[in-house]
Short mmCIF file of C-alpha atoms in Angstrom, two decimals:
data_model
loop_
_atom_site.label_atom_id
_atom_site.label_comp_id
_atom_site.label_asym_id
_atom_site.label_seq_id
_atom_site.Cartn_x
_atom_site.Cartn_y
_atom_site.Cartn_z
CA UNK A 1 -3.71 -27.64 3.24
CA UNK A 2 -6.08 -25.44 1.23
CA UNK A 3 -4.79 -22.37 3.04
CA UNK A 4 -1.21 -23.28 2.10
CA UNK A 5 -1.95 -23.67 -1.61
CA UNK A 6 -3.95 -20.43 -1.54
CA UNK A 7 -1.11 -18.60 0.22
CA UNK A 8 1.55 -19.71 -2.26
CA UNK A 9 -0.59 -18.87 -5.30
CA UNK A 10 -1.54 -15.48 -3.85
CA UNK A 11 2.02 -14.68 -2.78
CA UNK A 12 3.55 -15.51 -6.19
CA UNK A 13 0.88 -13.67 -8.19
CA UNK A 14 1.05 -10.71 -5.80
CA UNK A 15 4.82 -10.34 -6.08
CA UNK A 16 4.65 -10.65 -9.88
CA UNK A 17 1.91 -7.98 -9.99
CA UNK A 18 3.94 -5.66 -7.75
CA UNK A 19 7.00 -6.17 -9.97
CA UNK A 20 4.85 -5.38 -12.99
CA UNK A 21 3.80 -2.10 -11.34
CA UNK A 22 7.40 -0.91 -11.00
CA UNK A 23 8.84 -2.45 -14.18
CA UNK A 24 6.21 -1.87 -16.90
CA UNK A 25 6.88 1.17 -19.08
CA UNK A 26 3.22 1.78 -19.88
CA UNK A 27 1.85 3.59 -16.82
CA UNK A 28 -1.74 2.55 -17.55
CA UNK A 29 -0.82 -1.15 -17.57
CA UNK A 30 1.11 -0.54 -14.36
CA UNK A 31 -2.08 0.84 -12.81
CA UNK A 32 -3.99 -2.28 -13.90
CA UNK A 33 -1.26 -4.45 -12.32
CA UNK A 34 -1.64 -2.36 -9.15
CA UNK A 35 -5.36 -3.20 -9.04
CA UNK A 36 -4.49 -6.91 -9.38
CA UNK A 37 -1.97 -6.50 -6.56
CA UNK A 38 -4.65 -4.92 -4.31
CA UNK A 39 -7.07 -7.79 -5.06
CA UNK A 40 -4.37 -10.35 -4.25
CA UNK A 41 -3.68 -8.58 -0.95
CA UNK A 42 -7.41 -8.85 -0.14
CA UNK A 43 -7.07 -12.60 -0.70
CA UNK A 44 -4.06 -12.68 1.63
CA UNK A 45 -6.16 -10.92 4.29
CA UNK A 46 -8.73 -13.73 3.90
CA UNK A 47 -6.05 -16.36 4.53
CA UNK A 48 -5.18 -14.40 7.71
CA UNK A 49 -8.80 -14.61 8.99
CA UNK A 50 -9.32 -10.86 8.52
CA UNK A 51 -12.69 -10.98 6.75
CA UNK A 52 -13.80 -7.40 7.43
CA UNK A 53 -10.48 -5.95 6.31
CA UNK A 54 -10.54 -8.01 3.10
CA UNK A 55 -13.91 -6.47 2.26
CA UNK A 56 -12.59 -3.01 3.13
CA UNK A 57 -9.52 -3.61 0.96
CA UNK A 58 -11.69 -4.41 -2.03
CA UNK A 59 -14.00 -1.46 -1.38
CA UNK A 60 -11.40 1.22 -0.66
CA UNK A 61 -8.34 0.19 -2.66
CA UNK A 62 -9.81 -1.69 -5.62
CA UNK A 63 -12.92 0.47 -5.73
CA UNK A 64 -11.84 3.99 -4.87
CA UNK A 65 -8.08 4.48 -4.91
CA UNK A 66 -7.64 2.67 -8.25
CA UNK A 67 -10.30 4.87 -9.85
CA UNK A 68 -8.52 7.98 -8.52
CA UNK A 69 -5.15 6.79 -9.86
CA UNK A 70 -6.53 5.86 -13.29
CA UNK A 71 -8.35 9.21 -13.47
CA UNK A 72 -5.10 11.03 -12.70
CA UNK A 73 -3.25 8.97 -15.35
CA UNK A 74 -5.91 9.85 -17.92
CA UNK A 75 -5.67 13.55 -17.02
CA UNK A 76 -1.87 13.72 -17.16
CA UNK A 77 -0.98 11.05 -19.67
CA UNK A 78 2.39 11.29 -21.40
CA UNK A 79 1.99 8.58 -24.03
CA UNK A 80 5.34 9.00 -25.76
CA UNK A 81 7.39 9.04 -22.58
CA UNK A 82 5.71 6.23 -20.70
CA UNK A 83 7.08 5.68 -17.22
CA UNK A 84 10.87 5.41 -17.52
CA UNK A 85 13.33 5.10 -14.66
CA UNK A 86 15.51 7.99 -13.58
CA UNK A 87 19.27 8.11 -13.11
CA UNK A 88 19.03 6.52 -9.67
CA UNK A 89 17.91 3.15 -11.01
CA UNK A 90 20.95 1.07 -10.00
CA UNK A 91 21.41 2.70 -6.55
CA UNK A 92 17.68 2.29 -5.91
CA UNK A 93 17.91 -1.39 -6.83
CA UNK A 94 20.89 -1.86 -4.49
CA UNK A 95 19.10 -0.05 -1.65
CA UNK A 96 15.96 -2.16 -2.13
CA UNK A 97 17.93 -5.44 -2.19
CA UNK A 98 19.94 -4.43 0.90
CA UNK A 99 16.73 -3.49 2.72
CA UNK A 100 15.14 -6.80 1.74
CA UNK A 101 18.20 -8.70 2.97
CA UNK A 102 18.22 -6.93 6.33
CA UNK A 103 14.47 -7.41 6.80
CA UNK A 104 14.51 -11.11 5.90
CA UNK A 105 17.55 -11.70 8.09
CA UNK A 106 15.91 -10.01 11.08
CA UNK A 107 12.59 -11.70 10.61
CA UNK A 108 13.95 -15.22 10.27
CA UNK A 109 16.33 -14.80 13.21
CA UNK A 110 13.83 -13.42 15.71
CA UNK A 111 12.03 -15.86 17.98
CA UNK A 112 8.46 -14.61 17.60
CA UNK A 113 6.12 -15.55 20.43
CA UNK A 114 3.43 -17.14 18.34
CA UNK A 115 0.24 -17.81 20.31
CA UNK A 116 -1.38 -21.18 19.80
CA UNK A 117 -4.95 -19.90 20.24
CA UNK A 118 -7.11 -20.22 17.15
CA UNK A 119 -8.01 -16.80 15.73
CA UNK A 120 -11.15 -14.81 16.31
CA UNK A 121 -13.90 -15.35 13.76
CA UNK A 122 -15.92 -13.39 12.69
CA UNK A 123 -13.89 -10.28 13.41
CA UNK A 124 -16.55 -7.59 12.97
CA UNK A 125 -18.06 -7.61 16.53
CA UNK A 126 -14.61 -7.56 18.14
CA UNK A 127 -13.42 -4.77 15.86
CA UNK A 128 -16.56 -2.72 16.59
CA UNK A 129 -16.14 -3.16 20.36
CA UNK A 130 -12.49 -2.15 20.10
CA UNK A 131 -13.19 0.88 17.93
CA UNK A 132 -16.23 2.31 19.70
CA UNK A 133 -16.25 0.67 23.14
CA UNK A 134 -14.86 1.74 26.49
CA UNK A 135 -11.04 1.85 26.70
CA UNK A 136 -10.88 1.45 22.96
CA UNK A 137 -9.76 3.54 20.04
CA UNK A 138 -12.56 6.10 20.26
CA UNK A 139 -10.22 9.12 20.19
CA UNK A 140 -8.48 8.09 16.93
CA UNK A 141 -11.90 7.33 15.49
CA UNK A 142 -12.90 10.91 16.32
CA UNK A 143 -9.70 12.33 14.84
CA UNK A 144 -9.93 10.39 11.55
CA UNK A 145 -12.96 12.34 10.19
CA UNK A 146 -11.03 15.55 10.80
CA UNK A 147 -8.14 14.18 8.74
CA UNK A 148 -10.50 13.10 5.96
CA UNK A 149 -12.21 16.50 5.96
CA UNK A 150 -8.84 18.24 5.73
CA UNK A 151 -7.79 15.93 2.87
CA UNK A 152 -11.01 16.53 0.93
CA UNK A 153 -10.83 20.30 1.41
CA UNK A 154 -7.14 20.31 0.49
CA UNK A 155 -7.75 18.32 -2.68
CA UNK A 156 -10.60 20.65 -3.73
CA UNK A 157 -8.53 23.78 -3.07
CA UNK A 158 -5.53 22.37 -4.96
CA UNK A 159 -7.35 21.47 -8.19
CA UNK A 160 -9.83 24.38 -8.25
CA UNK A 161 -9.67 26.69 -11.27
CA UNK A 162 -8.46 30.11 -10.21
CA UNK B 1 5.50 -27.10 5.62
CA UNK B 2 2.71 -25.12 7.21
CA UNK B 3 2.33 -21.42 6.66
CA UNK B 4 3.53 -19.38 9.63
CA UNK B 5 4.18 -15.83 10.70
CA UNK B 6 7.54 -15.70 8.91
CA UNK B 7 5.98 -16.43 5.52
CA UNK B 8 3.71 -13.42 5.76
CA UNK B 9 6.48 -11.21 7.12
CA UNK B 10 8.83 -12.15 4.27
CA UNK B 11 6.06 -11.58 1.72
CA UNK B 12 5.47 -8.17 3.28
CA UNK B 13 9.20 -7.43 3.16
CA UNK B 14 9.40 -8.37 -0.52
CA UNK B 15 6.43 -6.17 -1.41
CA UNK B 16 7.90 -3.29 0.63
CA UNK B 17 11.26 -3.59 -1.18
CA UNK B 18 9.54 -3.58 -4.57
CA UNK B 19 7.65 -0.45 -3.55
CA UNK B 20 10.85 1.14 -2.24
CA UNK B 21 12.61 0.49 -5.55
CA UNK B 22 9.70 1.96 -7.48
CA UNK B 23 9.47 5.04 -5.25
CA UNK B 24 13.20 5.74 -5.68
CA UNK B 25 13.66 4.85 -9.33
CA UNK B 26 10.55 6.11 -11.12
CA UNK B 27 10.27 9.41 -12.95
CA UNK B 28 6.51 9.68 -13.28
CA UNK B 29 5.02 11.18 -10.10
CA UNK B 30 1.92 8.98 -10.36
CA UNK B 31 4.13 5.87 -10.58
CA UNK B 32 5.89 7.04 -7.40
CA UNK B 33 2.51 7.39 -5.69
CA UNK B 34 1.56 3.86 -6.83
CA UNK B 35 4.80 2.50 -5.37
CA UNK B 36 4.03 4.21 -2.07
CA UNK B 37 0.63 2.48 -2.08
CA UNK B 38 2.41 -0.87 -2.46
CA UNK B 39 4.63 -0.01 0.52
CA UNK B 40 1.60 0.89 2.68
CA UNK B 41 -0.11 -2.35 1.67
CA UNK B 42 3.00 -4.33 2.63
CA UNK B 43 2.96 -2.68 6.06
CA UNK B 44 -0.71 -3.63 6.43
CA UNK B 45 0.07 -7.28 5.66
CA UNK B 46 2.73 -7.29 8.38
CA UNK B 47 0.28 -5.70 10.85
CA UNK B 48 -2.44 -8.27 10.17
CA UNK B 49 0.04 -11.15 10.29
CA UNK B 50 1.25 -10.03 13.73
CA UNK B 51 -2.33 -9.58 14.87
CA UNK B 52 -3.29 -13.06 13.63
CA UNK B 53 -0.30 -14.96 15.03
CA UNK B 54 0.84 -13.05 18.12
CA UNK B 55 -2.42 -11.71 19.65
CA UNK B 56 -5.15 -13.71 17.90
CA UNK B 57 -7.91 -12.58 20.28
CA UNK B 58 -7.16 -8.85 20.53
CA UNK B 59 -7.11 -7.84 16.84
CA UNK B 60 -5.19 -4.64 17.60
CA UNK B 61 -3.22 -4.99 14.37
CA UNK B 62 -6.41 -5.00 12.36
CA UNK B 63 -7.48 -1.73 14.01
CA UNK B 64 -4.15 -0.21 12.97
CA UNK B 65 -4.77 -1.39 9.41
CA UNK B 66 -8.11 0.43 9.37
CA UNK B 67 -6.29 3.65 10.24
CA UNK B 68 -3.56 2.90 7.66
CA UNK B 69 -6.31 2.61 5.03
CA UNK B 70 -7.80 5.98 6.03
CA UNK B 71 -4.41 7.68 5.89
CA UNK B 72 -3.62 6.03 2.54
CA UNK B 73 -6.89 7.25 1.07
CA UNK B 74 -6.27 10.80 2.29
CA UNK B 75 -2.68 10.68 1.03
CA UNK B 76 -3.75 9.49 -2.42
CA UNK B 77 -6.40 12.19 -2.75
CA UNK B 78 -4.07 15.03 -1.76
CA UNK B 79 -1.10 13.61 -3.70
CA UNK B 80 -3.05 13.26 -6.93
CA UNK B 81 -4.51 16.75 -6.48
CA UNK B 82 -0.98 18.14 -6.14
CA UNK B 83 0.18 16.21 -9.23
CA UNK B 84 -2.77 17.43 -11.31
CA UNK B 85 -2.27 21.05 -10.28
CA UNK B 86 1.47 20.80 -11.11
CA UNK B 87 0.58 19.28 -14.48
CA UNK B 88 -1.73 22.24 -15.20
CA UNK B 89 1.01 24.75 -14.52
CA UNK B 90 4.06 22.97 -15.98
CA UNK B 91 2.66 20.40 -18.45
CA UNK B 92 4.71 17.60 -16.90
CA UNK B 93 4.47 14.92 -14.22
CA UNK B 94 8.17 14.04 -14.42
CA UNK B 95 9.50 14.20 -10.87
CA UNK B 96 13.02 15.08 -12.10
CA UNK B 97 11.71 18.18 -13.90
CA UNK B 98 9.63 19.44 -10.99
CA UNK B 99 12.49 21.33 -9.32
CA UNK B 100 10.91 24.66 -8.37
CA UNK B 101 12.20 24.45 -4.82
CA UNK B 102 15.73 23.38 -5.75
CA UNK B 103 18.48 25.86 -4.93
#
């Protein structure tokens, strides 16, 4: 029962925050709504028994990515112009609604094979075994630092003063 | 009515559509990047919901979400660096005015 109430509150606040991100004209307020949306998603992860990922969501998205986005807004702020829509506003709305309709139709009409086993808790030991153990995801784990290194180097090269 | 897989999938679909609208309709390049973050987050919710309800003991979906987070962080860093360097050269972050590569 508690999970249900939590899910509905989180879902409604999350959708409202996401709408605020795309509809507010003030880009800084939109960024604040985005942070709220990230926090709400962390709560949704908790209702899905994903404790480690909820912590990671707060650390990475709320902690790091939001700071990056707000820093970029501060560096490039266009106060008079705000964040208006472009000419494609109506077609974009139609596309989004059509996409939502198709997705909801497919999802409600598919017979998902839901397992009746109660979920794993806590998830950290299982995740660690999967990531670093035999027959796990060790190759992607080795590739990811390369990607991060490339991203960091690329970002430095792009913003460096000539 | 108890909360099931469909609830989370529909929530993820709604968030993805909102992000799609924002990514298509916004002028400010940073707002577009924020909308893309919402879309990635929606995909993560779907992944974790599948992992929780379809394979509750394997947690493969949660592993995927870890990699989605890494890619999202890298994407944000590089994307914002590109936006800032464009702003330095052209004094604008309006995606409709950044048309250097248009024929």
